[in-house]
Each structure stands twice: as C-alpha cells, then as structure tokens.
C-alpha cells in the first residue's frame, strides 16, 4: 500500500509540473533536436542518391583535365596529383635514347588522321597517309575487312595505329576509339573516308586557312568531277579560298542570308575536320548504336562552338576528289556475294536516320532548359530582313 501511495504522489507531482508548462519546456529542445537530426539524415540520403545517379549516368566522367577532377568515390583511394585523366594515341618506345627528341615532340603541334580502310583501297590510302605523315600527323587506321597483315609491307605501317574489327563503320570505330580524353592533345582531327583523291590537297596549307578563318568544323571542297556529290555546298568554288554559304537558284533556295544546313553551317560526313573543342561535342552526338551516322551531318553545326554560319566552312583552295567507292553501303549499293548485303545495309542506314531524327526531337522536347541558339538567331534576323526590304 505504501508503494502505491508513493507512485501516486510521484505522478501527481509530475502532473503539477506539466500543468505549469515545465514538462513542455523540457521536452521542446529534445523534440527539436530529433526533428533536426531526421531532416539532416533525409537530406544526406537524398543528396547521396542524386549524386550516385549523376555518376552512373555519365560514363568516363573522370576523363577531364586535372584542373577539374570529378569528386568520384571511385578515385578517393588515389592522391589528387597522381590522377592522369587524359591519354593520347602516340606510340611510345620501350626505352628512350634521346630526351631532346621527346621534348621536341611535346612542343610541336599535334594533329590526327583517322580513317576506316579496306585492302581494296590500299593504294589510295597509301597516297593519303604519306601526305599527312610529311606534316607529322598521327595516323590511326580502322580495318573493317580484318585484313591487317597485308599492310605490313608499307614503309609507314609500323608508325600507324591499326584497329581491326570486322564489318564495322567509321562512326562505330570513332565512338569507341576516339574518346575526347584519348585525343585531347590533338589540335585537329581528320575523320576521313578512304576513297578521297588528294592530288590537290596539302594538310598544312589547309590548316593554315582553317586557323586563320576560325573554322571549328570544316572539310576540303570536292572537285566538281567527283562521284557522289550529295550537297552542292561541298563543291569547290574555283575563284575562292574558302566559302561558308552556298548560293543557288536550284531546288534548294540559298542566299547570303542563309544560316542553316544545307545552305550554310554544313559539312558532309565523308571528310569532316574537327577542332579539339568541336570533336568533344561531336563525339557525344554520335549515337552508340546508330553506327552509320546518317543525319549527324545536319546537326554538326550545333558543335561549332558558336555561330555555325561562321564557324563551319568549306576550303576551296585545298580540295579532294570523292571517288564514290562503296564499301559498307551507299546510294549505289547492290547485292553482292560477300558477307555484306549492301541492300540490307542501306535499308538499315535509312532506318537509323529516322531513329536519329526521332531521338533529337525527343531530346529537345524533354530538355526544358535547352534553347535552340539558331532558332533564336533566325527570329532576330527575320525582322532585320523585313526592315531592310521596307527601306
């Protein structure tokens, strides 16, 4: 009985304390602390999930310069100064006999020629490579027919990098072996087809014009007698050093006021040349599963690092002859007895073109923060044209 009375007295005293607000006063700090702790845990968990999602969605994000290294948990085991985020395609000797030679190579400009090649075009490829080697280009050849050994008799073969993959396209190779981090030392990247005649082309003079005119994306003009000319803007103008706009009275109406493909800001996929910055963008534009690259040329101007009507151009004084030899499908493709069915390849290319357009439209619709820079320029330019006509 005494124990029960003692408990009642304790409860009565506690009730009295709560009545005077003492209970609430002592509990509020505790509740505030608990709520703050819970909010902190929720915030940290949500933030961690977000960061993890960002890391998972960006493959090879660690391929950046040392000045902007990513905060990746995968690299936390390394001291910051030892992380080498970039690479190149330069062949390295097993031992060095001259340090001065290595120092000279570091200071010299670096440019890259990358081509898909087949044995049937060996003679033409040899002529192209020899011209570029004279200007100290790095050469990487993508062998789509698997026949590598037959190139070993060429004097320069051991100086080039050879990648072999049966029946793959230029864009398949480029997406997998020309990652921006692996080609970051190169000022310009020539991603050419193998069927280009270079009798009238000099790489050094070409790049001199590109640099002077500030072209981020370019191509050599095509000789008017070339086979397979699809867009007239790529045809050589005999009286000019280079041009950005195609003026025509044909089915496609182009004028000096034109600022978009195929009248301006356009190069074709057979012989594009990219600056380092433009290639960083173009590589991300290449769709990993759409290996024929159809439709990409129309969108390359978005990678021109500015106004495509000024940053994209055709060099006329250094031109090539497009021989139009079909290796992996094209306009004149026919069925053959080889493993490649050209008709099916062309059908696949057409389907990929449709898919690429659909992906672009879907991406534009879903990315509410993206603004088409060229659509805005057209809207600005149209009132100016109307005003000039009125005056």
Coordinates of C-alpha atoms in Angstrom, one line a residue:
X1 CA 0.0 0.0 0.0
X2 CA 2.8 2.4 0.9
X3 CA 4.4 1.7 -2.5
X4 CA 1.2 2.5 -4.4
X5 CA 0.8 5.8 -2.5
X6 CA 4.4 6.7 -3.3
X7 CA 3.8 6.2 -7.1
X8 CA 0.6 8.2 -6.9
X9 CA 2.5 11.1 -5.2
X10 CA 5.2 11.0 -7.9
X11 CA 2.6 11.0 -10.7
X12 CA 0.7 13.9 -9.0
X13 CA 3.9 15.9 -8.8
X14 CA 4.7 15.2 -12.5
X15 CA 1.2 16.3 -13.5
X16 CA 1.7 19.5 -11.5
X17 CA 4.9 20.2 -13.3
X18 CA 3.3 19.7 -16.7
X19 CA 0.4 21.9 -15.7
X20 CA 2.9 24.7 -15.0
X21 CA 4.4 24.2 -18.5
X22 CA 7.6 22.7 -17.1
X23 CA 7.1 19.4 -19.0
X24 CA 6.7 21.1 -22.4
X25 CA 9.6 23.4 -21.6
X26 CA 11.9 20.4 -21.0
X27 CA 10.6 18.3 -24.0
X28 CA 10.8 21.0 -26.7
X29 CA 14.6 21.1 -27.1
X30 CA 14.6 17.3 -27.3
X31 CA 11.9 17.2 -30.0
X32 CA 13.7 20.0 -31.9
X33 CA 16.9 18.1 -31.8
X34 CA 15.2 14.8 -33.0
X35 CA 13.5 16.6 -35.9
X36 CA 16.7 18.4 -37.0
X37 CA 18.5 15.1 -36.9
X38 CA 15.8 13.4 -39.0
X39 CA 15.8 16.2 -41.6
X40 CA 19.6 16.0 -41.8
X41 CA 19.5 12.3 -42.4
X42 CA 16.8 12.6 -45.1
X43 CA 18.8 15.4 -46.8
X44 CA 22.1 13.4 -46.8
X45 CA 20.4 10.3 -48.1
X46 CA 18.6 12.2 -50.9
X47 CA 21.7 14.1 -51.8
X48 CA 23.8 10.9 -51.9
X49 CA 21.2 9.2 -54.2
X50 CA 21.2 12.1 -56.5
X51 CA 25.0 12.3 -56.8
X52 CA 25.2 8.5 -57.3
X53 CA 22.6 8.7 -60.1
X54 CA 24.6 11.5 -61.7
X55 CA 27.8 9.4 -61.6
X56 CA 26.1 6.4 -63.0
X57 CA 24.6 8.3 -65.9
X58 CA 27.9 9.9 -67.0
X59 CA 30.3 7.2 -68.3
X60 CA 34.0 8.0 -68.2
X61 CA 33.3 11.2 -66.3
X62 CA 36.8 11.0 -64.8
X63 CA 38.2 11.8 -68.3
X64 CA 38.7 15.5 -67.6
X65 CA 41.6 17.8 -67.0
X66 CA 43.4 17.8 -63.7
X67 CA 42.1 21.3 -63.1
X68 CA 38.5 20.0 -62.8
X69 CA 38.8 16.5 -61.5
X70 CA 35.5 14.9 -60.5
X71 CA 34.6 14.2 -56.9
X72 CA 34.1 10.4 -57.6
X73 CA 34.2 7.8 -54.8
X74 CA 36.0 5.5 -57.3
X75 CA 39.0 7.8 -57.1
X76 CA 39.1 8.6 -53.4
X77 CA 41.8 6.0 -52.9
X78 CA 44.3 8.0 -55.0
X79 CA 46.1 11.2 -54.1
X80 CA 44.8 14.0 -56.4
X81 CA 48.1 14.8 -58.0
X82 CA 48.7 11.3 -59.4
X83 CA 45.4 11.1 -61.3
X84 CA 46.0 11.2 -65.1
X85 CA 42.6 11.9 -66.7
X86 CA 43.8 12.1 -70.3
X87 CA 45.6 10.0 -72.8
X88 CA 46.7 10.1 -76.5
X89 CA 47.4 7.8 -79.4
X90 CA 51.2 8.4 -79.6
X91 CA 53.3 5.3 -79.9
X92 CA 55.8 5.1 -77.0
X93 CA 59.2 3.4 -77.2
X94 CA 60.1 0.7 -74.8
X95 CA 63.2 2.7 -73.9
X96 CA 64.4 6.2 -74.7
X97 CA 67.8 7.1 -76.2
X98 CA 67.1 10.8 -76.6
X99 CA 65.2 13.0 -74.2
X100 CA 65.6 16.1 -76.5
X101 CA 63.5 14.3 -79.2
X102 CA 60.7 13.7 -76.8
X103 CA 60.7 17.3 -75.6
X104 CA 60.6 18.5 -79.3
X105 CA 57.5 16.3 -79.9
X106 CA 55.7 17.7 -76.8
X107 CA 56.1 21.3 -78.1
X108 CA 55.1 20.6 -81.7
X109 CA 51.5 20.8 -82.8
X110 CA 49.6 17.5 -82.8
X111 CA 47.0 16.5 -85.4
X112 CA 45.3 13.2 -86.1
X113 CA 44.1 11.5 -89.2
X114 CA 41.6 8.6 -88.6
X115 CA 40.3 6.5 -91.5
X116 CA 38.3 3.3 -92.0
X117 CA 40.2 1.2 -94.5
X118 CA 39.9 -1.9 -96.6
X119 CA 42.6 -3.7 -98.6
X120 CA 40.9 -2.8 -101.9
X121 CA 41.7 0.8 -101.3
X122 CA 45.3 0.2 -100.2
X123 CA 46.9 2.3 -103.0
X124 CA 44.7 5.3 -102.4
X125 CA 45.1 5.1 -98.6
X126 CA 48.9 4.9 -99.0
X127 CA 48.8 8.2 -101.0
X128 CA 46.7 9.9 -98.3
X129 CA 48.8 8.7 -95.4
X130 CA 52.1 9.7 -97.0
X131 CA 50.9 13.3 -97.4
X132 CA 49.8 13.5 -93.8
X133 CA 52.9 11.9 -92.4
X134 CA 55.0 14.6 -94.0
X135 CA 53.2 17.1 -91.8
X136 CA 53.8 14.9 -88.6
X137 CA 50.2 13.7 -88.3
X138 CA 49.4 10.8 -86.0
X139 CA 47.7 8.1 -88.1
X140 CA 45.1 5.6 -86.9
X141 CA 43.5 3.2 -89.4
X142 CA 40.3 1.2 -88.7
X143 CA 40.4 -2.1 -90.7
X144 CA 36.8 -3.0 -91.3
X145 CA 37.7 -6.1 -93.5
X146 CA 40.0 -7.7 -91.0
X147 CA 43.0 -7.9 -93.4
X148 CA 45.8 -6.3 -91.4
X149 CA 48.8 -8.4 -92.4
X150 CA 48.7 -7.2 -96.0
X151 CA 49.5 -3.7 -94.9
X152 CA 52.8 -4.6 -93.2
X153 CA 54.9 -4.1 -96.5
X154 CA 54.2 -0.4 -96.4
X155 CA 57.1 1.6 -95.0
X156 CA 54.9 3.7 -92.7
X157 CA 52.8 0.8 -91.4
X158 CA 54.7 0.4 -88.1
X159 CA 54.3 4.2 -87.5
X160 CA 50.5 4.0 -87.7
X161 CA 48.0 2.6 -85.2
X162 CA 45.9 -0.2 -86.5
X163 CA 42.5 -1.3 -85.1
X164 CA 40.7 -4.3 -86.5
X165 CA 37.0 -5.1 -86.3
X166 CA 35.2 -7.0 -88.9
X167 CA 32.5 -5.1 -90.9
X168 CA 32.3 -2.0 -88.7
X169 CA 31.7 1.6 -89.8
X170 CA 33.7 4.8 -89.3
X171 CA 31.3 6.1 -86.7
X172 CA 31.4 2.8 -84.8
X173 CA 35.2 3.0 -84.6
X174 CA 35.2 6.7 -83.8
X175 CA 32.8 6.3 -80.9
X176 CA 34.9 3.5 -79.3
X177 CA 38.5 4.6 -80.0
X178 CA 38.4 8.4 -80.4
X179 CA 37.1 9.3 -77.0
X180 CA 37.8 13.0 -76.3
X181 CA 40.0 12.1 -73.4
X182 CA 42.1 9.9 -75.6
X183 CA 42.6 12.5 -78.4
X184 CA 42.7 15.7 -76.2
X185 CA 46.3 16.6 -77.3
X186 CA 45.3 16.9 -80.9
X187 CA 44.5 20.3 -82.3
X188 CA 42.6 19.0 -85.3
X189 CA 41.0 15.6 -86.0
X190 CA 40.5 14.5 -89.6
X191 CA 37.9 11.8 -89.8
X192 CA 38.0 10.8 -93.4
X193 CA 36.7 8.1 -95.8
X194 CA 39.3 6.1 -97.7
X195 CA 38.1 7.0 -101.2
X196 CA 39.4 10.5 -101.4
X197 CA 41.9 11.6 -104.0
X198 CA 44.5 14.1 -102.5
X199 CA 46.4 15.2 -105.6
X200 CA 45.3 18.8 -105.0
X201 CA 45.4 18.7 -101.2
X202 CA 48.0 19.8 -98.7
X203 CA 47.3 19.3 -95.0
X204 CA 49.5 22.2 -93.8
X205 CA 48.0 24.8 -96.2
X206 CA 44.6 23.5 -95.3
X207 CA 45.1 24.0 -91.6
X208 CA 46.6 27.4 -92.1
X209 CA 43.3 28.5 -93.7
X210 CA 41.2 26.9 -91.1
X211 CA 43.1 28.6 -88.3
X212 CA 43.1 32.0 -90.0
X213 CA 39.3 31.9 -90.6
X214 CA 38.4 30.4 -87.2
X215 CA 36.7 27.3 -88.6
X216 CA 35.9 24.8 -85.8
X217 CA 34.3 22.3 -88.3
X218 CA 35.4 22.1 -91.9
X219 CA 36.0 19.9 -94.9
X220 CA 38.0 20.2 -98.1
X221 CA 35.9 21.1 -101.1
X222 CA 35.0 18.4 -103.6
X223 CA 36.2 18.5 -107.2
X224 CA 33.2 19.1 -109.4
X225 CA 34.0 15.9 -111.3
X226 CA 33.7 13.9 -108.1
X227 CA 31.4 10.9 -107.8
X228 CA 28.5 11.0 -105.3
X229 CA 28.1 14.7 -104.6
X230 CA 25.0 15.0 -102.4
X231 CA 25.1 18.7 -101.4
X232 CA 26.2 21.5 -103.7
X233 CA 27.7 23.4 -100.8
X234 CA 30.6 21.0 -100.8
X235 CA 31.5 21.6 -104.4
X236 CA 34.7 23.6 -105.0
X237 CA 34.4 27.3 -105.9
X238 CA 37.4 27.9 -108.3
X239 CA 37.7 31.6 -107.5
X240 CA 37.7 31.5 -103.7
X241 CA 39.9 30.2 -100.9
X242 CA 37.0 29.0 -98.9
X243 CA 33.3 29.5 -98.5
X244 CA 30.6 29.3 -95.8
X245 CA 27.4 29.7 -97.8
X246 CA 26.1 28.1 -101.0
X247 CA 24.3 30.5 -103.3
X248 CA 21.9 28.6 -105.6
X249 CA 19.0 29.1 -107.8
X250 CA 18.1 25.4 -107.9
X251 CA 15.6 23.4 -106.0
X252 CA 17.2 24.4 -102.7
X253 CA 16.9 28.2 -102.3
X254 CA 20.1 29.5 -100.7
X255 CA 21.4 33.1 -100.4
X256 CA 23.9 35.1 -98.4
X257 CA 21.2 35.4 -95.8
X258 CA 21.0 31.6 -95.3
X259 CA 22.3 30.4 -92.0
X260 CA 21.5 26.7 -91.7
X261 CA 22.1 23.4 -93.5
X262 CA 22.4 22.6 -96.3
X263 CA 23.0 26.2 -97.4
X264 CA 25.4 27.2 -94.6
X265 CA 26.9 25.7 -91.4
X266 CA 27.2 22.3 -93.1
X267 CA 29.9 19.7 -93.9
X268 CA 29.3 16.2 -95.2
X269 CA 30.3 13.0 -93.4
X270 CA 32.9 11.8 -95.9
X271 CA 35.7 14.2 -94.9
X272 CA 35.0 16.3 -91.8
X273 CA 37.7 18.0 -89.9
X274 CA 37.1 19.0 -86.2
X275 CA 38.9 21.2 -83.8
X276 CA 39.6 19.7 -80.4
X277 CA 36.6 21.5 -78.8
X278 CA 34.2 20.7 -81.7
X279 CA 35.2 17.0 -81.6
X280 CA 34.5 16.9 -77.8
X281 CA 30.9 17.9 -78.7
X282 CA 30.6 15.8 -81.9
X283 CA 31.7 12.6 -80.1
X284 CA 28.8 13.0 -77.7
X285 CA 26.5 13.5 -80.6
X286 CA 27.4 10.1 -82.1
X287 CA 24.8 7.6 -81.1
X288 CA 26.5 4.4 -79.8
X289 CA 24.0 2.0 -81.5
X290 CA 23.4 4.0 -84.7
X291 CA 26.6 3.0 -86.5
X292 CA 26.0 4.5 -89.9
X293 CA 25.9 8.1 -88.7
X294 CA 23.1 9.2 -91.1
X295 CA 21.6 12.5 -90.1
X296 CA 24.5 13.6 -88.0
X297 CA 25.9 16.0 -90.6
X298 CA 22.8 18.2 -90.4
X299 CA 23.3 18.6 -86.6
X300 CA 27.1 19.0 -86.5
X301 CA 26.7 22.8 -86.6
X302 CA 25.5 22.7 -83.0
X303 CA 29.1 21.6 -82.1
X304 CA 30.7 24.6 -83.9
X305 CA 31.3 26.5 -80.6
X306 CA 29.3 29.4 -81.8
X307 CA 27.5 30.6 -84.9
X308 CA 27.6 27.7 -87.3
X309 CA 27.3 30.1 -90.3
X310 CA 30.7 31.5 -89.3
X311 CA 32.4 28.6 -87.6
X312 CA 31.7 25.9 -90.2
X313 CA 33.2 26.2 -93.7
X314 CA 34.4 24.5 -96.9
X315 CA 38.0 25.1 -98.0
X316 CA 38.2 25.5 -101.8
X317 CA 41.9 26.0 -102.4
X318 CA 42.7 22.6 -100.9
X319 CA 40.3 20.2 -102.4
X320 CA 39.8 16.4 -102.9
X321 CA 38.2 14.1 -105.4
X322 CA 35.5 11.9 -104.0
X323 CA 35.7 8.6 -105.9
X324 CA 32.4 7.3 -104.5
X325 CA 33.6 3.7 -104.0
X326 CA 31.0 1.9 -101.8
X327 CA 32.4 -0.4 -99.1
X328 CA 29.7 -0.6 -96.5
X329 CA 26.6 0.6 -98.3
X330 CA 25.6 3.8 -100.1
X331 CA 23.4 5.3 -102.8
X332 CA 24.6 2.9 -105.5
X333 CA 24.7 -0.2 -103.2
X334 CA 23.8 -3.5 -104.8
X335 CA 23.7 -7.1 -103.5
X336 CA 27.0 -8.9 -103.6
X337 CA 28.1 -12.5 -102.9
X338 CA 30.2 -11.2 -100.0
X339 CA 29.2 -11.4 -96.4
X340 CA 27.9 -7.9 -96.7
X341 CA 24.4 -7.5 -98.2
X342 CA 24.6 -3.9 -99.4
X343 CA 20.9 -3.5 -99.9
X344 CA 20.2 -4.5 -96.3
X345 CA 22.9 -2.1 -95.1
X346 CA 21.3 0.8 -97.0
X347 CA 17.9 -0.1 -95.5
X348 CA 19.5 -0.1 -92.0
X349 CA 21.1 3.3 -92.7
X350 CA 17.7 4.7 -93.7
X351 CA 16.1 3.3 -90.6
X352 CA 18.9 4.8 -88.4
X353 CA 18.4 8.2 -90.0
X354 CA 14.7 8.1 -88.9
X355 CA 15.7 6.9 -85.4
X356 CA 18.3 9.7 -85.1
X357 CA 15.7 12.4 -86.0
X358 CA 13.2 10.9 -83.5
X359 CA 15.8 11.0 -80.7
X360 CA 16.8 14.6 -81.5
X361 CA 13.1 15.7 -81.4
X362 CA 12.5 13.7 -78.2
X363 CA 15.7 15.2 -76.5
X364 CA 14.7 18.8 -77.5
X365 CA 11.2 18.2 -76.1
X366 CA 12.3 16.7 -72.8
X367 CA 15.1 19.2 -72.1
X368 CA 13.2 22.2 -71.0
X369 CA 16.3 24.1 -70.2
X370 CA 17.8 23.8 -73.7
X371 CA 17.3 26.7 -76.1
X372 CA 18.0 26.3 -79.8
X373 CA 20.6 29.0 -80.4
X374 CA 20.0 29.0 -84.2
X375 CA 16.2 29.3 -83.9
X376 CA 16.7 32.4 -81.8
X377 CA 19.1 33.9 -84.4
X378 CA 16.6 33.3 -87.2
X379 CA 13.9 35.1 -85.3
X380 CA 16.2 38.1 -84.8
X381 CA 17.4 38.1 -88.4
X382 CA 13.9 37.9 -89.9
X383 CA 12.8 41.4 -88.6
X384 CA 16.0 42.9 -89.8
X385 CA 15.4 41.4 -93.3
X386 CA 11.9 42.8 -93.4
X387 CA 13.1 46.2 -92.2
X388 CA 15.8 46.3 -95.0
X389 CA 13.2 45.4 -97.6
X390 CA 10.9 48.1 -96.4
X391 CA 13.6 50.7 -96.7

